[in-house]
């Protein structure tokens, strides 16, 4: 452990605090899914409008993650992270108090701003506190929290909504957030004195947020509007124009909000692109396996939830171990093995029939937990270990951004492919289940191809060499 880490409090306590924030912020991206029908009835709103409870949260995070990372590099990672706990708790309380849909959506945006503060700094704090000998193991634990939060949200949400009402999915965050803030005040490493703050890139930040929100909004609504509709073509074109303007501005700015020079670091660029493709593929499974279990196999929602839990539980065991191993043997072997297993798992999903037991489906999902656990922790450690210390916040924000963009793209593309192959997404009579299964096979073969593409990118990391100004060993 480096000398700076020795001066701080126990790094494992810091890891514990960061893990709580990571779990909470990712959990709330999916915990409201099963509550939408209940919220729609309670607030007398149409279900397609209530979808904005989810969309607003995710779009806000994607639009602000790099901004929060830059702010953290300027004003202190621990400070911004801890403020995120407080904002998240206040936003959650306002969600619980909301009696109109507009107030609920606005509160979710505030909650997402707090989540962006947490997400953009969690990996940066861990990368700085732990030396290379312990960084992989620590990243494995934070990676586990990301997966547990993302994948257990619907199950936890369903239990809370059934027994305590829909507001409970938000109120549960309040005491955890307050306690996390208090603990972080004493546990988190004190930010070092910063040099005179650089001017903040307001123009670049506005261009990025406008372009990213517009792009993801079009992607999310493309299936409903039609991919060749004027709204999608015009909206998509305008969003790309804004993002190009953002890139040109950042290249000319003396103090850019998003430092594209990070992508000249091979390990950083390879790790980010691989993570993006991996999350796109894996969210094909996260979104459509419940359709398979309920519409094709006839599982109850509870049985579906319990079966889906196999994925994060296996990952929770594997990810810390793979992180520990990456400290000793490097990231190449583990990331390669993880992506190969995921590709194999997608191929095996195509062997499932219209009559399968829950344990067999769970066994297939367990392979994704194994592959994801082997890949994510070493990949995160490789990415965060490749950048200069003073840009860890920016790097952490970008790493979290590609994860969230991957989730949006995976969700939208899988549903679009499934719907276009089948004609509509709906419950199926027994005679139509074969058609549904055939559509799912198309989706899973596509996901396998994306996984193999990620593998081709990932193996290039063998050629990378450590930078002299990267995180020290």
XYZ file of N, CA, C and O in Angstrom, residues 61-73 77 115-125 204-205 208-209 212 216 243 246-247 250-251 256-265 267-277 279 379-380 383-384 386-388 390-407:
332
model
N -28.192 10.461 -15.171
C -26.892 9.885 -14.811
C -25.946 9.908 -16.010
O -24.791 10.336 -15.905
N -26.439 9.459 -17.169
C -25.583 9.434 -18.360
C -25.122 10.837 -18.756
O -23.996 11.024 -19.213
N -26.004 11.826 -18.582
C -25.670 13.191 -19.002
C -24.695 13.872 -18.050
O -23.963 14.779 -18.471
N -24.659 13.462 -16.797
C -23.870 14.204 -15.804
C -22.648 13.469 -15.281
O -21.829 14.072 -14.581
N -22.475 12.199 -15.602
C -21.337 11.452 -15.060
C -19.985 12.088 -15.391
O -19.162 12.316 -14.486
N -19.680 12.393 -16.665
C -18.381 13.026 -16.939
C -18.245 14.396 -16.289
O -17.150 14.796 -15.878
N -19.363 15.123 -16.195
C -19.329 16.436 -15.556
C -18.952 16.300 -14.090
O -18.098 17.034 -13.572
N -19.575 15.349 -13.405
C -19.264 15.126 -11.992
C -17.826 14.654 -11.810
O -17.154 15.016 -10.838
N -17.347 13.834 -12.748
C -15.961 13.388 -12.667
C -14.993 14.544 -12.771
O -14.007 14.624 -12.036
N -15.271 15.464 -13.700
C -14.411 16.639 -13.854
C -14.463 17.530 -12.618
O -13.434 18.013 -12.130
N -15.663 17.760 -12.091
C -15.810 18.572 -10.879
C -15.047 17.945 -9.722
O -14.410 18.645 -8.921
N -15.071 16.625 -9.644
C -14.367 15.925 -8.561
C -12.861 16.092 -8.667
O -12.172 16.251 -7.654
N -12.326 16.050 -9.883
C -10.892 16.267 -10.069
C -10.499 17.686 -9.674
O -9.366 17.938 -9.254
N -12.419 14.412 -4.723
C -13.270 13.261 -4.955
C -14.088 12.876 -3.731
O -15.280 12.598 -3.826
N -26.680 10.171 -7.408
C -26.117 8.901 -7.871
C -24.918 9.132 -8.780
O -23.933 8.383 -8.732
N -24.964 10.181 -9.613
C -23.838 10.486 -10.495
C -22.608 10.871 -9.684
O -21.478 10.516 -10.046
N -22.802 11.618 -8.594
C -21.670 11.942 -7.707
C -21.052 10.684 -7.127
O -19.815 10.568 -7.013
N -21.892 9.725 -6.751
C -21.397 8.474 -6.172
C -20.705 7.620 -7.225
O -19.586 7.127 -7.025
N -21.361 7.438 -8.373
C -20.814 6.564 -9.413
C -19.501 7.074 -9.990
O -18.586 6.293 -10.266
N -19.396 8.377 -10.180
C -18.211 8.923 -10.841
C -16.972 8.871 -9.958
O -15.849 8.982 -10.461
N -17.147 8.685 -8.662
C -16.005 8.747 -7.743
C -15.679 7.447 -7.034
O -14.610 7.333 -6.443
N -16.587 6.478 -7.067
C -16.354 5.252 -6.302
C -15.083 4.539 -6.758
O -14.216 4.200 -5.941
N -14.932 4.317 -8.060
C -13.749 3.622 -8.558
C -12.489 4.462 -8.384
O -11.413 3.928 -8.110
N -12.624 5.783 -8.537
C -11.460 6.653 -8.385
C -10.919 6.619 -6.962
O -9.701 6.577 -6.740
N -11.811 6.642 -5.977
C -11.383 6.603 -4.574
C -10.680 5.279 -4.285
O -9.622 5.243 -3.649
N -18.779 23.157 -23.004
C -18.626 21.742 -23.279
C -19.612 20.893 -22.489
O -20.180 19.921 -23.011
N -19.840 21.247 -21.226
C -20.772 20.493 -20.389
C -22.189 20.556 -20.933
O -22.898 19.541 -20.994
N -22.446 18.495 -24.164
C -22.449 17.061 -23.881
C -23.804 16.617 -23.348
O -24.361 15.604 -23.795
N -24.337 17.347 -22.380
C -25.602 16.944 -21.777
C -26.740 16.973 -22.789
O -27.563 16.052 -22.847
N -26.061 14.009 -25.382
C -26.224 12.678 -24.811
C -27.674 12.388 -24.464
O -28.194 11.290 -24.740
N -29.784 9.334 -26.307
C -30.349 8.220 -25.551
C -31.877 8.257 -25.554
O -32.540 7.215 -25.513
N -23.177 16.257 -30.593
C -22.043 15.525 -30.028
C -20.760 15.783 -30.824
O -19.668 15.842 -30.246
N -19.581 19.074 -29.730
C -18.957 18.913 -28.413
C -17.520 18.431 -28.563
O -16.600 18.952 -27.912
N -17.292 17.443 -29.424
C -15.940 16.916 -29.627
C -15.006 17.996 -30.165
O -13.875 18.157 -29.685
N -14.192 20.489 -27.411
C -13.276 19.934 -26.405
C -11.850 19.872 -26.933
O -10.892 20.068 -26.187
N -11.703 19.591 -28.208
C -10.367 19.519 -28.796
C -9.687 20.887 -28.818
O -8.458 20.978 -28.764
N -10.699 21.360 -21.104
C -11.895 20.619 -21.527
C -12.587 19.907 -20.369
O -11.944 19.493 -19.401
N -13.909 19.764 -20.503
C -14.663 19.014 -19.509
C -14.346 17.523 -19.613
O -14.187 16.836 -18.611
N -14.249 17.015 -20.832
C -13.930 15.606 -21.064
C -12.590 15.541 -21.791
O -12.474 15.980 -22.929
N -11.616 15.009 -21.113
C -10.263 14.964 -21.654
C -10.116 13.748 -22.572
O -9.904 12.622 -22.115
N -10.246 13.981 -23.887
C -10.167 12.875 -24.842
C -8.766 12.281 -24.924
O -8.584 11.213 -25.519
N -7.787 12.970 -24.340
C -6.435 12.408 -24.368
C -6.356 11.103 -23.580
O -5.448 10.296 -23.795
N -7.312 10.881 -22.659
C -7.335 9.611 -21.924
C -7.483 8.430 -22.879
O -6.982 7.337 -22.612
N -8.178 8.660 -23.993
C -8.392 7.571 -24.941
C -7.159 7.291 -25.790
O -7.162 6.351 -26.589
N -6.120 8.098 -25.606
C -4.852 7.759 -26.241
C -4.077 6.741 -25.403
O -3.048 6.238 -25.844
N -4.547 6.491 -24.190
C -3.954 5.452 -23.340
C -4.569 4.123 -23.770
O -5.768 3.890 -23.567
N -4.712 0.978 -22.747
C -5.430 0.152 -21.778
C -6.763 0.784 -21.408
O -7.765 0.088 -21.203
N -6.793 2.109 -21.304
C -8.031 2.811 -20.967
C -9.037 2.683 -22.105
O -10.214 2.366 -21.887
N -8.601 2.947 -23.335
C -9.502 2.887 -24.486
C -10.034 1.470 -24.705
O -11.236 1.269 -24.922
N -9.148 0.481 -24.636
C -9.560 -0.913 -24.850
C -10.533 -1.351 -23.756
O -11.569 -1.969 -24.034
N -10.211 -1.030 -22.507
C -11.071 -1.429 -21.395
C -12.451 -0.809 -21.472
O -13.466 -1.465 -21.201
N -12.525 0.466 -21.864
C -13.823 1.140 -21.960
C -14.672 0.584 -23.096
O -15.875 0.339 -22.926
N -14.067 0.397 -24.262
C -14.825 -0.130 -25.390
C -15.288 -1.560 -25.119
O -16.434 -1.927 -25.435
N -14.434 -2.360 -24.511
C -14.811 -3.729 -24.173
C -15.952 -3.747 -23.171
O -16.897 -4.538 -23.292
N -15.885 -2.881 -22.158
C -16.950 -2.813 -21.155
C -18.274 -2.406 -21.789
O -19.330 -2.945 -21.448
N -18.225 -1.428 -22.707
C -19.444 -0.992 -23.384
C -20.105 -2.153 -24.118
O -21.310 -2.413 -23.943
N -19.332 -2.873 -24.934
C -19.882 -3.992 -25.691
C -20.375 -5.101 -24.760
O -21.426 -5.715 -25.015
N -21.573 -4.812 -21.653
C -22.833 -4.449 -21.004
C -23.990 -4.454 -21.989
O -25.121 -4.790 -21.622
N -11.032 -5.981 -15.578
C -11.145 -4.915 -16.572
C -11.173 -3.538 -15.888
O -10.488 -2.603 -16.319
N -11.967 -3.417 -14.819
C -12.012 -2.146 -14.089
C -10.654 -1.791 -13.503
O -10.227 -0.633 -13.524
N -8.398 -0.557 -16.307
C -8.767 0.783 -16.760
C -8.305 1.848 -15.775
O -7.642 2.829 -16.139
N -8.651 1.673 -14.498
C -8.349 2.698 -13.500
C -6.863 2.733 -13.158
O -6.343 3.752 -12.701
N -4.545 2.540 -15.327
C -3.790 3.007 -16.492
C -3.711 4.527 -16.595
O -3.010 5.038 -17.464
N -4.444 5.249 -15.722
C -4.540 6.710 -15.888
C -3.733 7.435 -14.808
O -3.485 6.895 -13.724
N -3.316 8.668 -15.088
C -2.626 9.464 -14.069
C -3.525 9.710 -12.870
O -4.753 9.812 -12.997
N -4.132 12.306 -11.080
C -4.917 13.532 -11.031
C -6.120 13.518 -11.968
O -6.891 14.473 -11.999
N -6.285 12.423 -12.738
C -7.448 12.335 -13.622
C -8.290 11.102 -13.308
O -9.077 10.631 -14.137
N -8.157 10.589 -12.090
C -8.930 9.421 -11.693
C -10.430 9.705 -11.680
O -11.250 8.860 -12.018
N -10.818 10.910 -11.234
C -12.235 11.257 -11.196
C -12.852 11.260 -12.578
O -13.936 10.710 -12.807
N -12.167 11.887 -13.523
C -12.637 11.903 -14.904
C -12.716 10.488 -15.461
O -13.699 10.111 -16.114
N -11.685 9.679 -15.194
C -11.661 8.297 -15.690
C -12.785 7.474 -15.082
O -13.451 6.691 -15.777
N -13.031 7.650 -13.774
C -14.108 6.919 -13.126
C -15.464 7.300 -13.678
O -16.349 6.446 -13.852
N -15.653 8.601 -13.961
C -16.909 9.043 -14.549
C -17.134 8.437 -15.924
O -18.238 7.997 -16.260
N -16.077 8.390 -16.745
C -16.196 7.810 -18.084
C -16.449 6.309 -18.008
O -17.230 5.759 -18.804
N -15.807 5.640 -17.071
C -15.994 4.201 -16.920
C -17.436 3.876 -16.531
O -18.040 2.926 -17.033
N -17.996 4.674 -15.618
C -19.388 4.483 -15.229
C -20.330 4.874 -16.365
O -21.398 4.282 -16.531
N -19.934 5.883 -17.155
C -20.777 6.327 -18.258
C -20.960 5.224 -19.291
O -22.087 4.970 -19.749
N -19.859 4.576 -19.691
C -19.987 3.538 -20.715
C -20.837 2.378 -20.198
O -21.562 1.732 -20.968
N -20.778 2.123 -18.889
C -21.620 1.073 -18.301
C -23.095 1.430 -18.459
O -23.913 0.600 -18.878
N -23.453 2.664 -18.144
C -24.851 3.069 -18.225
C -25.333 3.178 -19.665
O -26.474 2.823 -19.978
N -24.468 3.668 -20.571
C -24.846 3.703 -21.985
C -25.046 2.287 -22.508
O -25.979 2.013 -23.276
N -24.187 1.362 -22.084
C -24.351 -0.035 -22.475
C -25.679 -0.602 -22.020
O -26.338 -1.358 -22.753
N -26.111 -0.236 -20.808
C -27.397 -0.702 -20.303
C -28.550 -0.167 -21.154
O -29.475 -0.904 -21.507
